Structure formats: structure tokens, C-alpha cells
Amino acid sequence: MNIQIKLYSLAISLLSFDGFSSESIHTNFSLSSGLEYDSQLSVIELDQLTEQSDTAVKFKGKANLNWQASPSVQVKAGYAYSTKQYQKYDEFDLTINQISADVSKNLSHFKLGTQYFLADADLADKSFLKLQQASLYGSKLINNRYFFRLATHFKHKSFALVSQRDANAIGASADGFIFFNQAKSFVSLSLSTDSQSANDKTFDYDEFRLQNQYSHQYQVWGLTQKIQLALSYLERDYQHVTPSIAQKRFDIRQSAHLLWQLNLNSIFSLHTKLEYADYQSNIASADYTEQLASVSLRQAFKY
């Protein structure tokens, strides 16, 4: 089942609805750099855990394009590059390249869209993981205050050195937002499910995720600021016995993060973030707590 063929067929169906004209194209770019402290270095995708902490230098660059191809059709594309370089333990250095594409059409009562996402990750300067996801979604904005989105998605994960973890997954998600403060602030609730089938049946699982988020923008001393709080709960139920523990694996992951953003001017902003994660599992290498703290300076440009 080729995930890209699914995407292309969905996109063609959307784009065939009407003709196009280059009405407007907008682009934006951003660069950010900073430091991140991690109390518990790990590679969560491989269940690798160390008792060591370290501080990493982080850099991220993003470029996005938004094209209003016709009065009812919108096209978006994006590229992001991020790297994290640790001071002591360079075996955890991580570099990720991401590309995304989104095509949507406003119908009479809702928006229909299709989306593609590709992430290519290197670990310690070696090829590590490729993730592809294709989605079909429908969304609705009511009174410029309430926003709802339903989606189904197809995923494919490919590991460079551990092909037994290569997997396909199918899932669904539901998101709801309530906007206030002239749409500069919101509260949201997201639910999602995934069912994964891997090359090695040991890694087959069903997953449920719940996330709640609060974001508020305000001004102090003439400077725009934003505070954001997010809570996340994930439950992963493995479908087959894991030989090392002679039973089915079961994971619960809970996390909370608090972000504060200070806009220094129209281009520069300062970002700080605190995060706490509690990972519970009957696999010892996936059972731990983690604290992260980061600070970064961001530059943003619009054209």
C-alpha cells in the first residue's frame, strides 16, 4: 500500500474541482537558535535509555509558502530543518529534515483537504528514521470562534538499521478549538488513535492520545507576549507478547509543557520552555521521568 499514491489520488480529486489562478502567494521564513537541557538522554523510538543528562545547542530553520490558487482552493508547502548537538554525548545528536504539502478546498459547508508529511532523521550523523504520513481531513470554522477538524491518516516508518521496527499505521484524529481575545488566544482538545502493524509483530500496537492546550497572547509594557500550557496523555497497548518480559507490553506516557514567548519587535522573539514527562512501561528502558528546559532566539520574516 503506497502512501504517496494515496496522497496523489486524493489531491487530484481535490484539484479537479475547479480551475486555478495565481491570485496571491505569501511566504514566511524563520530561524531560531538556543540551548536545551535534558535530564535523561534517550532515543524513545528505539527504547534506548541512559542515566546521563546533557545540554544541546539547537538550531532550526523553516520556510513556508501559502498560495490562494483560486477563491476556494488553497495550497500550502513547507520545509523545516532542525539540529540538536549535545556537548558531551554526541551519540544522541539529532538532525531532522521535514517537508510538507497541503491542498484544501472550501465547499459549501466545510473545508476538505489532503496533506502529506515527510520527516528524515539522522542520529549521530547516521541515517536513522524516515516517517511518511498522508492525511485526508475535513474542517469547519463557526462564527470565527469555534473550529473543528476530523482526519484520517496513513503512516509509514522506515528505520535504517532495525528493519524489524519498520511499520505501517492507520489512524484518525479529532480536534476542537475555541478562540477568544480577537482570535489571538485559544483552548483546544485533541483526540487521536493509531493502529500499527510492524515487520516484527512484537511492535504491533493500538494507541490512544489525548492532548489539551491553552494559549494566551497579551501585552505588557508595550511588548506582545504569549504563554502556552499543554498536557498530553498517551496509552499504547501492544498486541503480542514481548519475549524479554514474557508478556504483552503496555505503555503510558504523560507530559506537560509550559512555554513563554516574548516578541521583542516584529522580527525577533525570545522563547523559553519547560517540560516534564513521565513514561510508564513494563519495559525497563521505557520506564522513566524526564525534565527539559530550553531557551532560544527566533527571527521571522514575511513576504
Short mmCIF file of N, CA and C in Angstrom, two decimals, residues 206-282:
data_model
loop_
_atom_site.label_atom_id
_atom_site.label_comp_id
_atom_site.label_asym_id
_atom_site.label_seq_id
_atom_site.Cartn_x
_atom_site.Cartn_y
_atom_site.Cartn_z
N ASP A 206 -1.94 -0.75 19.42
CA ASP A 206 -3.03 0.21 19.29
C ASP A 206 -2.74 1.34 20.26
N GLU A 207 -2.96 2.57 19.79
CA GLU A 207 -2.57 3.75 20.57
C GLU A 207 -3.73 4.72 20.67
N PHE A 208 -3.84 5.33 21.86
CA PHE A 208 -4.82 6.40 22.09
C PHE A 208 -4.08 7.58 22.70
N ARG A 209 -4.36 8.80 22.17
CA ARG A 209 -3.69 10.01 22.67
C ARG A 209 -4.72 11.10 22.93
N LEU A 210 -4.53 11.81 24.03
CA LEU A 210 -5.37 12.94 24.41
C LEU A 210 -4.46 14.12 24.72
N GLN A 211 -4.77 15.30 24.16
CA GLN A 211 -3.98 16.49 24.42
C GLN A 211 -4.89 17.69 24.64
N ASN A 212 -4.58 18.45 25.66
CA ASN A 212 -5.33 19.65 25.99
C ASN A 212 -4.35 20.83 26.00
N GLN A 213 -4.72 21.95 25.40
CA GLN A 213 -3.79 23.06 25.27
C GLN A 213 -4.50 24.39 25.53
N TYR A 214 -3.76 25.28 26.18
CA TYR A 214 -4.23 26.65 26.44
C TYR A 214 -3.16 27.60 25.97
N SER A 215 -3.52 28.57 25.14
CA SER A 215 -2.57 29.54 24.61
C SER A 215 -3.19 30.93 24.73
N HIS A 216 -2.43 31.86 25.31
CA HIS A 216 -2.97 33.21 25.53
C HIS A 216 -1.92 34.24 25.15
N GLN A 217 -2.31 35.20 24.32
CA GLN A 217 -1.44 36.31 23.92
C GLN A 217 -1.89 37.59 24.62
N TYR A 218 -0.93 38.35 25.12
CA TYR A 218 -1.24 39.56 25.87
C TYR A 218 -0.09 40.55 25.70
N GLN A 219 -0.27 41.74 26.23
CA GLN A 219 0.76 42.77 26.14
C GLN A 219 1.14 43.29 27.52
N VAL A 220 2.43 43.46 27.74
CA VAL A 220 2.97 44.05 28.96
C VAL A 220 4.05 45.03 28.55
N TRP A 221 3.96 46.27 29.04
CA TRP A 221 4.94 47.31 28.71
C TRP A 221 5.09 47.49 27.19
N GLY A 222 3.99 47.34 26.48
CA GLY A 222 4.01 47.55 25.05
C GLY A 222 4.60 46.41 24.24
N LEU A 223 4.97 45.30 24.90
CA LEU A 223 5.54 44.14 24.21
C LEU A 223 4.54 43.00 24.20
N THR A 224 4.35 42.39 23.02
CA THR A 224 3.45 41.26 22.89
C THR A 224 4.10 40.01 23.46
N GLN A 225 3.35 39.28 24.28
CA GLN A 225 3.85 38.07 24.90
C GLN A 225 2.81 36.96 24.74
N LYS A 226 3.28 35.74 24.86
CA LYS A 226 2.37 34.59 24.77
C LYS A 226 2.79 33.55 25.79
N ILE A 227 1.80 32.98 26.46
CA ILE A 227 2.03 31.87 27.37
C ILE A 227 1.20 30.70 26.89
N GLN A 228 1.79 29.51 26.97
CA GLN A 228 1.12 28.32 26.43
C GLN A 228 1.35 27.14 27.37
N LEU A 229 0.29 26.46 27.72
CA LEU A 229 0.35 25.28 28.58
C LEU A 229 -0.28 24.11 27.84
N ALA A 230 0.41 22.98 27.78
CA ALA A 230 -0.11 21.80 27.10
C ALA A 230 0.05 20.58 28.00
N LEU A 231 -0.99 19.75 28.04
CA LEU A 231 -0.98 18.50 28.78
C LEU A 231 -1.27 17.37 27.79
N SER A 232 -0.51 16.28 27.90
CA SER A 232 -0.66 15.19 26.95
C SER A 232 -0.70 13.86 27.68
N TYR A 233 -1.57 12.96 27.20
CA TYR A 233 -1.68 11.60 27.75
C TYR A 233 -1.70 10.62 26.59
N LEU A 234 -0.84 9.61 26.63
CA LEU A 234 -0.79 8.60 25.58
C LEU A 234 -0.82 7.21 26.21
N GLU A 235 -1.62 6.33 25.63
CA GLU A 235 -1.73 4.94 26.09
C GLU A 235 -1.47 4.03 24.89
N ARG A 236 -0.49 3.14 25.02
CA ARG A 236 -0.12 2.26 23.92
C ARG A 236 -0.20 0.81 24.37
N ASP A 237 -1.07 0.06 23.71
CA ASP A 237 -1.35 -1.33 24.07
C ASP A 237 -0.78 -2.25 22.98
N TYR A 238 0.30 -2.96 23.28
CA TYR A 238 0.94 -3.84 22.31
C TYR A 238 0.13 -5.13 22.17
N GLN A 239 0.09 -5.65 20.94
CA GLN A 239 -0.83 -6.73 20.61
C GLN A 239 -0.26 -8.14 20.78
N HIS A 240 1.06 -8.24 20.93
CA HIS A 240 1.69 -9.56 21.02
C HIS A 240 2.68 -9.58 22.19
N VAL A 241 3.00 -10.76 22.64
CA VAL A 241 3.91 -10.93 23.77
C VAL A 241 5.31 -10.45 23.40
N THR A 242 5.92 -9.67 24.27
CA THR A 242 7.31 -9.25 24.12
C THR A 242 8.20 -10.30 24.78
N PRO A 243 9.05 -10.99 24.02
CA PRO A 243 9.82 -12.12 24.59
C PRO A 243 10.63 -11.76 25.83
N SER A 244 11.22 -10.57 25.88
CA SER A 244 12.11 -10.23 27.01
C SER A 244 11.39 -10.14 28.34
N ILE A 245 10.05 -9.92 28.31
CA ILE A 245 9.30 -9.84 29.57
C ILE A 245 8.22 -10.92 29.64
N ALA A 246 8.11 -11.74 28.61
CA ALA A 246 7.16 -12.86 28.56
C ALA A 246 5.72 -12.42 28.80
N GLN A 247 5.39 -11.24 28.35
CA GLN A 247 4.02 -10.74 28.44
C GLN A 247 3.83 -9.61 27.43
N LYS A 248 2.60 -9.17 27.26
CA LYS A 248 2.34 -8.06 26.36
C LYS A 248 2.81 -6.75 26.99
N ARG A 249 3.43 -5.95 26.19
CA ARG A 249 3.92 -4.66 26.66
C ARG A 249 2.77 -3.66 26.74
N PHE A 250 2.87 -2.74 27.73
CA PHE A 250 1.86 -1.69 27.87
C PHE A 250 2.55 -0.42 28.34
N ASP A 251 2.34 0.69 27.61
CA ASP A 251 2.98 1.97 27.92
C ASP A 251 1.94 3.05 28.21
N ILE A 252 2.28 3.92 29.15
CA ILE A 252 1.54 5.15 29.39
C ILE A 252 2.55 6.29 29.41
N ARG A 253 2.28 7.34 28.63
CA ARG A 253 3.17 8.50 28.58
C ARG A 253 2.36 9.75 28.89
N GLN A 254 2.80 10.46 29.92
CA GLN A 254 2.16 11.70 30.32
C GLN A 254 3.19 12.82 30.31
N SER A 255 2.78 13.97 29.81
CA SER A 255 3.73 15.08 29.75
C SER A 255 2.99 16.41 29.90
N ALA A 256 3.75 17.41 30.32
CA ALA A 256 3.23 18.77 30.44
C ALA A 256 4.34 19.73 30.03
N HIS A 257 3.99 20.74 29.27
CA HIS A 257 4.99 21.76 28.95
C HIS A 257 4.39 23.16 29.08
N LEU A 258 5.27 24.07 29.49
CA LEU A 258 4.90 25.47 29.66
C LEU A 258 5.85 26.30 28.81
N LEU A 259 5.29 27.10 27.91
CA LEU A 259 6.08 27.92 27.00
C LEU A 259 5.75 29.39 27.22
N TRP A 260 6.80 30.22 27.21
CA TRP A 260 6.62 31.67 27.29
C TRP A 260 7.37 32.30 26.14
N GLN A 261 6.68 33.18 25.41
CA GLN A 261 7.25 33.86 24.24
C GLN A 261 7.16 35.36 24.43
N LEU A 262 8.28 36.04 24.18
CA LEU A 262 8.33 37.49 24.26
C LEU A 262 8.75 38.04 22.91
N ASN A 263 7.85 38.79 22.27
CA ASN A 263 8.16 39.42 20.98
C ASN A 263 8.90 40.72 21.23
N LEU A 264 10.18 40.73 20.88
CA LEU A 264 11.00 41.93 21.10
C LEU A 264 10.67 43.02 20.10
N ASN A 265 10.35 42.61 18.87
CA ASN A 265 9.89 43.53 17.82
C ASN A 265 9.21 42.68 16.76
N SER A 266 9.01 43.21 15.57
CA SER A 266 8.28 42.48 14.53
C SER A 266 9.09 41.32 13.95
N ILE A 267 10.39 41.25 14.25
CA ILE A 267 11.24 40.20 13.69
C ILE A 267 11.76 39.24 14.76
N PHE A 268 12.22 39.76 15.89
CA PHE A 268 12.89 38.93 16.90
C PHE A 268 11.94 38.60 18.05
N SER A 269 12.04 37.34 18.52
CA SER A 269 11.27 36.92 19.68
C SER A 269 12.10 35.95 20.51
N LEU A 270 11.86 35.97 21.82
CA LEU A 270 12.55 35.10 22.76
C LEU A 270 11.59 34.02 23.22
N HIS A 271 12.05 32.77 23.21
CA HIS A 271 11.20 31.63 23.58
C HIS A 271 11.86 30.85 24.71
N THR A 272 11.10 30.56 25.76
CA THR A 272 11.57 29.68 26.82
C THR A 272 10.52 28.58 27.02
N LYS A 273 11.00 27.39 27.38
CA LYS A 273 10.10 26.25 27.50
C LYS A 273 10.57 25.32 28.62
N LEU A 274 9.63 24.89 29.45
CA LEU A 274 9.86 23.89 30.49
C LEU A 274 8.96 22.70 30.20
N GLU A 275 9.49 21.50 30.33
CA GLU A 275 8.71 20.30 30.04
C GLU A 275 9.02 19.20 31.04
N TYR A 276 7.97 18.50 31.45
CA TYR A 276 8.11 17.34 32.33
C TYR A 276 7.38 16.16 31.69
N ALA A 277 8.03 15.01 31.66
CA ALA A 277 7.43 13.82 31.05
C ALA A 277 7.58 12.63 31.99
N ASP A 278 6.53 11.86 32.08
CA ASP A 278 6.51 10.65 32.91
C ASP A 278 6.16 9.47 32.00
N TYR A 279 7.13 8.61 31.74
CA TYR A 279 6.93 7.46 30.88
C TYR A 279 6.84 6.20 31.75
N GLN A 280 5.70 5.51 31.66
CA GLN A 280 5.49 4.30 32.44
C GLN A 280 5.36 3.11 31.50
N SER A 281 6.09 2.02 31.80
CA SER A 281 6.08 0.86 30.93
C SER A 281 6.54 -0.36 31.71
N ASN A 282 6.11 -1.55 31.27
CA ASN A 282 6.66 -2.78 31.85
C ASN A 282 7.95 -3.21 31.15
#
